[in-house]
Amino acid sequence: MVVGAMGIAGAAVACSQSQSPSGGPAAPTLTLAAGETDIDLAGATLRTWAYGNQVPAQEIRLRKGERLRAELINALPQDVTAHWHGIAIVNDMDGVPVLTQDAVPNGQTFTYDFVVPDAGTYWFHSHVGTQLDRGLYGPLIIEDPDEKVDYDGELIVVLDDWIDGTGTNPDEVFENLRKTGMKPMEPGGPGVTPTTPLGADGGDVTYPYFVINGRAAGDPQVVDYRQGQRIRLRVINAGSDTAFRVAVPGTSMRVIQTDGYPVVPVQADSVILGMGERFDAIITVNEAVPVVGVPEGKQGHARLNMRVNHAASAGNIDEFLASVRTQAPLNTATLSPTPEVTLPAKQPDQIIDAHLAGPVNGYTWPINGKLYNPPHDGVTVQPNQRVRVRYINDTMMFHPFHLHGHTFQVMDGTTAKARKDTVLVPPKQTVVIDFDTDNPGRWITHCHNTYHLEAGMATFIEYAG
Ligand SMILES: [Cu+2]
């Protein structure tokens, strides 16, 4: 492959060399300095929390099989961690407070040290409280030197919904949700249709900004290309309460991966991504166009401008956004896996049902009637088995469900669909996933809505090696 202007080889954060315990190849130690910083959103200066004083954090890029060492240093007024989303990691590096480590207090450090086994588009973020809805996230790209994908350049697109520093912060947002509660969502809206695949309820939080790579639509990032260049988009939804439709005017996207794993390529005009999900797609840049993220069920948009020969797009963005809202987007869960990432067909050894429920008295989001209560109430499974989880959504809201430490197969009856680590569970629907218990530990599975997770929508599976 050829990495273009936007590709950054190696993580350009503070590095020092260290010797591996085995005396093998030295692994650079990255520094993840969690602290307060200011960002500029279209002229507004907002105070937030970030790794390394920037949002998103500096991209980390390695090759599969390499070792990642990152020293987390906490200068924040709260405990913090780093979770390495989608990586089949050793359990004690997973960054989940209580379950896999003690969160790192102010003034303390913690060194993450693990091997990255699989190539793909991943990301890292804090797993403490509502901190994901601040700026504590960044892209993690794992390259496969043998990958047979041809393109001229890369563009990482990190989507987010933004409220921190706008006169409030995510902790206050959560407190307000708890105080005011949520009225139960009654059926009566458009329901789930091909053009509104997540139903009528876009989320619990109204955001003043939607951003791509830490820039608001009023002052977007600008990237320059030559006409005809083939660009690999690596799109990450780092939002907390917002699914996005991703589209490029006049441009069909050739979707090649989701959540780091290859799929049988398909062409799509728009792709819907829940919080935590990713997709990779190849586009050909024929003219100056924006990349847009249209928040599902919410007002506004996120954008990034691609220029050609330094000329900006002359297209009508409002017409395009309206057209994106009225066409059926591709849901990456429906894609077909390539043979090499398809689990061998097997009857599940164990089936776990996860009934998802919503607020009744107060702002709680239970699973099987229980709120997350680590380290108690885990589900014990056996090693070297096929486990099936059925996420049964009894609510009128969508929930993107994430399983740590594994990449599961989405199942449609007996048909294997995409390998993923995060999957949209639409209102009143059931999504079935299968995975093999090949990575012992305590692994949380949770809604990737930051506020739902904080309100209890999580449980965990555990098994020994
Ligand atoms: Cu949820």
XYZ file of C-alpha atoms and ligand atoms in Angstrom:
466
model
C 0.000 0.000 0.000
C 0.948 3.615 -0.353
C 0.344 6.019 2.460
C -0.539 9.470 1.182
C -0.243 12.911 2.618
C -2.581 12.177 5.506
C -0.850 8.990 6.547
C 1.433 9.358 9.511
C 3.930 6.598 10.023
C 4.565 5.981 13.668
C 3.088 7.823 16.571
C 4.647 11.240 16.813
C 4.115 11.546 20.512
C 6.878 11.541 23.054
C 8.798 8.304 22.656
C 11.568 6.576 24.466
C 13.121 3.211 23.738
C 12.808 0.325 26.128
C 13.912 -3.259 26.167
C 11.251 -5.963 26.135
C 11.306 -8.392 29.063
C 12.431 -11.169 26.711
C 15.254 -9.017 25.401
C 13.501 -9.002 22.035
C 12.891 -5.997 19.836
C 12.617 -2.742 21.702
C 9.154 -1.211 21.797
C 8.797 2.562 21.855
C 6.985 3.865 24.908
C 4.315 6.390 24.049
C 3.198 8.953 26.543
C -0.520 9.486 27.065
C -0.736 12.607 29.184
C -4.337 13.009 30.324
C -4.967 16.626 31.212
C -7.063 19.718 30.711
C -6.715 21.648 27.476
C -8.511 24.165 25.264
C -9.923 23.415 21.844
C -11.264 25.830 19.256
C -14.645 25.025 17.720
C -15.430 27.530 14.978
C -14.009 30.416 17.005
C -15.274 29.313 20.422
C -12.566 28.354 22.909
C -13.736 25.406 25.003
C -12.067 23.844 28.009
C -11.955 20.050 27.842
C -9.994 16.961 28.847
C -7.709 15.204 26.366
C -4.718 12.930 25.964
C -1.687 15.001 24.950
C -3.499 18.351 24.718
C -5.269 17.590 21.449
C -8.608 16.224 20.256
C -8.512 13.607 18.931
C -5.305 12.411 20.551
C -2.300 11.867 18.308
C -2.909 8.832 16.140
C -1.099 5.660 17.244
C -0.012 3.467 14.339
C 1.636 0.048 14.514
C 1.889 -3.125 12.511
C 0.018 -6.233 13.543
C 1.995 -8.380 15.944
C 3.883 -5.396 17.307
C 3.919 -4.399 20.923
C 2.270 -1.220 22.138
C 3.656 0.407 25.271
C 1.938 3.549 26.497
C 2.504 5.311 29.774
C -0.672 6.992 30.937
C 0.032 10.020 33.138
C -2.950 11.544 34.900
C -3.092 15.292 35.485
C -6.905 15.352 35.641
C -9.051 16.009 38.726
C -10.643 12.548 38.264
C -9.259 9.020 37.925
C -8.707 7.984 34.301
C -7.869 4.933 32.167
C -7.253 4.085 28.521
C -9.306 1.350 26.858
C -8.078 -0.041 23.518
C -11.363 -0.497 21.710
C -11.610 -3.610 19.541
C -8.192 -5.028 20.338
C -8.148 -8.679 21.473
C -5.972 -7.615 24.339
C -4.709 -9.358 27.474
C -7.388 -8.746 30.086
C -5.396 -6.682 32.561
C -4.603 -4.105 29.842
C -8.263 -3.553 28.889
C -8.645 -0.330 30.854
C -11.984 -1.029 32.557
C -12.101 0.293 36.125
C -12.843 -2.285 38.854
C -13.108 -5.119 36.331
C -9.559 -5.106 34.911
C -7.611 -2.423 36.775
C -7.800 0.298 39.372
C -8.389 3.584 37.582
C -5.332 5.837 37.671
C -5.617 8.688 40.222
C -4.412 12.226 39.689
C -0.625 12.409 39.730
C -0.198 8.663 39.127
C 0.865 6.690 36.075
C 0.020 3.324 34.548
C 1.889 1.619 31.722
C -0.147 -0.261 29.151
C 1.972 -2.916 27.468
C 0.512 -5.440 25.048
C 0.752 -6.961 21.579
C -1.725 -5.930 18.894
C -2.702 -9.178 17.153
C -5.000 -7.950 14.371
C -4.805 -5.246 11.715
C -7.529 -2.666 11.283
C -9.065 0.626 12.353
C -9.369 0.806 16.127
C -9.398 3.580 18.708
C -8.667 4.241 22.339
C -10.618 6.165 24.929
C -11.128 6.585 28.634
C -13.471 4.054 30.238
C -14.203 6.071 33.377
C -17.569 7.706 34.041
C -18.683 10.130 31.347
C -15.110 10.937 30.264
C -15.608 9.587 26.747
C -17.926 12.560 26.147
C -14.981 14.863 26.779
C -11.984 14.714 24.450
C -10.280 11.609 25.851
C -10.039 9.536 22.666
C -7.809 8.947 19.664
C -7.359 6.674 16.617
C -5.359 3.442 16.808
C -4.414 2.104 13.388
C -2.920 -1.364 12.996
C -1.424 -2.039 9.591
C -1.068 -5.400 7.863
C 2.010 -5.317 5.616
C 0.502 -8.119 3.516
C -2.883 -6.474 3.014
C -4.013 -6.494 -0.612
C -5.779 -3.155 -0.761
C -4.754 -0.572 -3.299
C -5.098 3.159 -2.629
C -3.156 6.392 -2.831
C -3.732 7.995 0.559
C -5.527 7.702 3.843
C -7.915 9.926 5.720
C -8.900 9.242 9.311
C -12.360 10.620 10.099
C -13.205 10.710 13.808
C -16.803 11.756 14.417
C -18.020 13.133 17.726
C -20.938 14.904 19.353
C -19.660 17.806 21.435
C -20.970 19.546 24.548
C -17.993 19.731 26.952
C -16.933 23.256 27.882
C -20.039 24.889 26.398
C -21.255 26.074 29.796
C -21.714 22.503 30.955
C -19.824 19.231 30.994
C -20.703 15.533 30.668
C -20.906 14.984 34.444
C -23.520 17.736 34.673
C -25.329 16.356 31.638
C -25.555 12.987 33.377
C -26.717 14.536 36.656
C -29.444 16.386 34.785
C -30.577 13.189 33.084
C -30.766 11.526 36.498
C -32.653 14.433 38.036
C -35.186 14.905 35.288
C -35.374 11.228 34.388
C -36.664 10.240 31.020
C -40.229 9.640 30.089
C -40.698 6.142 28.686
C -40.511 6.237 24.932
C -43.922 5.443 23.514
C -44.344 3.919 20.105
C -45.959 6.341 17.694
C -43.096 7.832 15.716
C -42.064 6.490 12.362
C -40.694 3.296 13.954
C -37.922 1.338 12.302
C -38.023 1.698 8.540
C -35.315 1.385 5.877
C -34.871 5.168 5.942
C -34.968 5.460 9.757
C -33.211 2.231 10.729
C -32.732 3.300 14.351
C -36.302 4.457 14.939
C -37.622 7.823 16.015
C -35.445 8.435 19.064
C -32.063 9.898 18.158
C -30.707 10.080 21.704
C -30.931 11.618 25.151
C -28.652 14.637 24.740
C -28.924 17.737 22.548
C -25.458 18.719 21.316
C -24.405 22.212 20.218
C -21.661 20.838 17.953
C -20.890 17.818 15.834
C -17.222 17.506 14.958
C -14.847 15.621 12.681
C -11.271 15.377 13.936
C -12.020 17.917 16.640
C -13.274 20.615 14.241
C -16.794 22.001 14.008
C -18.724 22.276 10.739
C -18.323 26.064 10.785
C -14.525 25.740 10.652
C -13.776 22.294 9.294
C -10.473 20.564 8.675
C -9.347 20.969 5.064
C -7.339 18.312 3.233
C -5.895 18.635 -0.261
C -5.949 15.957 -2.942
C -5.311 15.660 -6.641
C -8.158 14.742 -8.921
C -8.532 10.976 -9.254
C -6.725 10.022 -6.059
C -8.096 6.946 -4.313
C -8.418 7.631 -0.617
C -8.981 5.111 2.137
C -11.374 6.556 4.695
C -10.981 5.156 8.198
C -14.148 6.351 9.898
C -14.583 6.128 13.682
C -17.679 7.160 15.651
C -16.309 8.485 18.950
C -19.666 10.031 19.835
C -21.416 9.431 23.137
C -25.096 9.680 22.266
C -25.212 10.066 18.475
C -25.229 7.713 15.511
C -24.026 9.290 12.275
C -24.762 8.712 8.603
C -21.503 9.189 6.741
C -21.578 10.274 3.101
C -19.616 12.134 0.424
C -21.566 14.092 -2.239
C -21.589 12.483 -5.672
C -19.301 9.740 -4.424
C -19.922 6.045 -3.938
C -17.878 4.504 -1.137
C -16.400 1.028 -1.568
C -16.757 -0.373 1.953
C -13.982 -2.883 2.649
C -13.881 -3.283 6.447
C -15.908 -2.742 9.574
C -14.457 -2.661 13.085
C -11.066 -3.577 11.623
C -12.200 -6.772 9.927
C -12.598 -7.254 6.159
C -15.971 -7.660 4.484
C -16.932 -8.635 0.954
C -16.672 -5.140 -0.562
C -19.875 -3.282 -1.388
C -20.624 0.154 -2.796
C -22.615 2.498 -0.574
C -23.817 6.092 -0.829
C -24.131 6.403 2.954
C -23.156 4.280 5.950
C -24.717 4.502 9.412
C -22.343 4.142 12.351
C -23.332 3.720 15.971
C -21.102 4.936 18.763
C -17.912 2.849 18.874
C -18.323 1.412 15.365
C -15.881 1.949 12.500
C -15.746 1.356 8.772
C -13.063 1.605 6.109
C -13.979 2.572 2.564
C -12.157 3.547 -0.609
C -13.357 6.598 -2.505
C -12.065 8.285 -5.640
C -11.804 12.032 -5.244
C -13.009 13.467 -8.548
C -13.894 16.937 -7.339
C -13.780 19.054 -4.208
C -16.390 17.633 -1.815
C -16.968 17.443 1.915
C -17.107 14.284 3.992
C -20.203 14.690 6.141
C -21.548 13.069 9.279
C -25.297 13.500 9.602
C -26.450 12.945 13.204
C -29.311 10.465 13.290
C -32.492 12.064 14.607
C -30.716 15.313 15.512
C -30.173 18.747 13.992
C -26.869 19.844 12.512
C -23.962 18.046 10.868
C -20.254 17.350 11.046
C -17.985 17.918 8.084
C -14.477 17.871 6.718
C -13.580 19.505 3.393
C -11.625 17.713 0.695
C -10.212 20.173 -1.827
C -8.923 19.321 -5.287
C -6.168 21.494 -6.712
C -6.787 23.824 -3.755
C -10.308 24.572 -4.933
C -13.179 24.230 -2.466
C -16.523 22.542 -3.074
C -19.174 24.627 -4.782
C -21.999 22.176 -4.029
C -25.139 22.890 -1.995
C -24.549 21.219 1.352
C -28.110 21.634 2.633
C -29.607 19.798 -0.319
C -27.080 17.037 0.119
C -27.741 16.669 3.858
C -31.485 16.466 3.149
C -30.908 13.767 0.548
C -28.740 11.749 2.955
C -31.527 11.844 5.540
C -34.082 10.413 3.102
C -32.087 7.497 1.696
C -31.551 4.155 3.407
C -28.004 3.973 4.787
C -25.887 0.836 4.868
C -25.688 -0.828 8.289
C -22.278 -2.481 8.530
C -23.755 -5.399 10.532
C -25.467 -6.596 7.343
C -22.213 -6.957 5.408
C -20.773 -10.371 4.562
C -17.442 -11.378 6.055
C -14.587 -12.570 3.913
C -13.911 -16.328 4.341
C -10.753 -15.850 6.419
C -12.633 -13.933 9.136
C -15.715 -16.179 9.156
C -15.895 -18.399 12.222
C -16.321 -22.085 11.316
C -20.017 -22.998 11.472
C -20.819 -24.427 14.893
C -23.804 -24.749 17.204
C -23.362 -22.526 20.252
C -22.307 -24.308 23.449
C -23.954 -21.617 25.555
C -26.587 -18.983 24.831
C -26.811 -15.791 26.886
C -29.875 -13.592 26.613
C -29.447 -9.905 27.371
C -32.820 -8.171 27.726
C -32.275 -4.439 27.343
C -34.702 -2.195 29.204
C -35.048 1.551 29.625
C -35.975 4.171 32.212
C -39.043 3.445 34.302
C -38.429 5.229 37.601
C -35.429 7.445 37.065
C -32.652 7.322 34.500
C -31.612 3.665 34.550
C -30.837 1.322 31.667
C -30.796 -2.251 33.030
C -29.846 -5.553 31.403
C -32.002 -8.492 32.536
C -33.425 -6.217 35.215
C -30.023 -5.482 36.751
C -27.700 -2.525 36.669
C -23.959 -2.997 36.168
C -22.440 -4.017 39.485
C -18.803 -5.062 39.054
C -17.188 -7.323 40.016
C -20.446 -9.094 40.895
C -23.153 -10.496 38.635
C -20.872 -11.617 35.807
C -21.875 -14.462 33.492
C -19.496 -17.418 33.671
C -18.673 -19.188 30.423
C -16.211 -21.965 29.582
C -12.988 -21.624 27.606
C -12.698 -22.901 24.036
C -16.411 -22.823 23.397
C -18.763 -21.051 21.042
C -20.886 -18.577 22.973
C -23.939 -16.834 21.584
C -25.310 -13.589 22.989
C -28.787 -12.425 22.029
C -29.186 -8.682 22.619
C -32.956 -8.303 22.954
C -33.904 -4.648 22.797
C -37.168 -4.075 24.638
C -36.772 -0.274 24.425
C -37.710 2.330 21.834
C -34.108 3.500 21.561
C -31.145 2.035 19.690
C -28.151 0.706 21.638
C -24.737 0.046 20.062
C -23.464 -3.000 21.958
C -19.756 -3.601 22.384
C -17.990 -6.718 23.662
C -14.447 -6.276 24.901
C -11.566 -8.604 24.087
C -13.226 -10.367 21.144
C -14.454 -9.766 17.634
C -17.782 -11.540 17.227
C -19.723 -12.780 14.250
C -23.069 -11.101 13.723
C -25.544 -13.902 12.944
C -28.621 -13.664 10.722
C -30.293 -17.000 11.404
C -27.625 -19.492 10.370
C -25.932 -16.992 8.048
C -22.678 -15.455 9.243
C -22.561 -11.683 8.753
C -19.793 -9.172 9.494
C -17.129 -9.749 12.172
C -17.477 -6.797 14.521
C -16.836 -5.668 18.074
C -19.714 -3.182 18.260
C -23.150 -3.665 16.721
C -26.276 -1.549 16.488
C -29.284 -3.063 18.250
C -32.280 -1.154 16.840
C -35.422 -0.485 18.899
C -37.587 -3.550 19.586
C -35.208 -5.814 17.690
C -32.900 -8.678 18.599
C -29.302 -8.932 17.403
C -27.476 -12.253 17.736
C -23.687 -12.538 17.976
C -21.405 -15.575 18.216
C -17.836 -15.669 19.455
C -15.249 -18.192 20.590
C -13.947 -18.053 24.159
C -10.280 -17.862 23.223
C -9.160 -14.905 25.353
C -9.631 -15.571 29.084
C -10.566 -12.822 31.486
C -13.416 -10.637 32.620
C -14.877 -8.909 29.609
C -17.473 -6.201 29.852
C -20.237 -6.015 27.266
C -22.058 -2.700 27.300
C -24.055 -0.120 25.469
C -21.671 2.362 23.863
C -23.964 5.243 24.699
C -21.828 6.927 27.398
C -24.877 7.896 29.445
C -26.544 4.497 29.177
C -23.331 2.808 30.311
C -23.039 5.202 33.239
C -26.697 4.466 34.053
C -25.963 0.750 34.309
C -26.316 -0.755 30.824
C -23.472 -3.263 31.101
C -22.652 -6.744 32.280
C -19.618 -8.957 31.858
C -18.627 -12.470 30.914
C -15.756 -14.260 32.574
C -13.749 -17.390 31.965
C -10.397 -18.858 32.869
C -7.803 -20.070 30.400
Cu -27.904 2.279 25.140
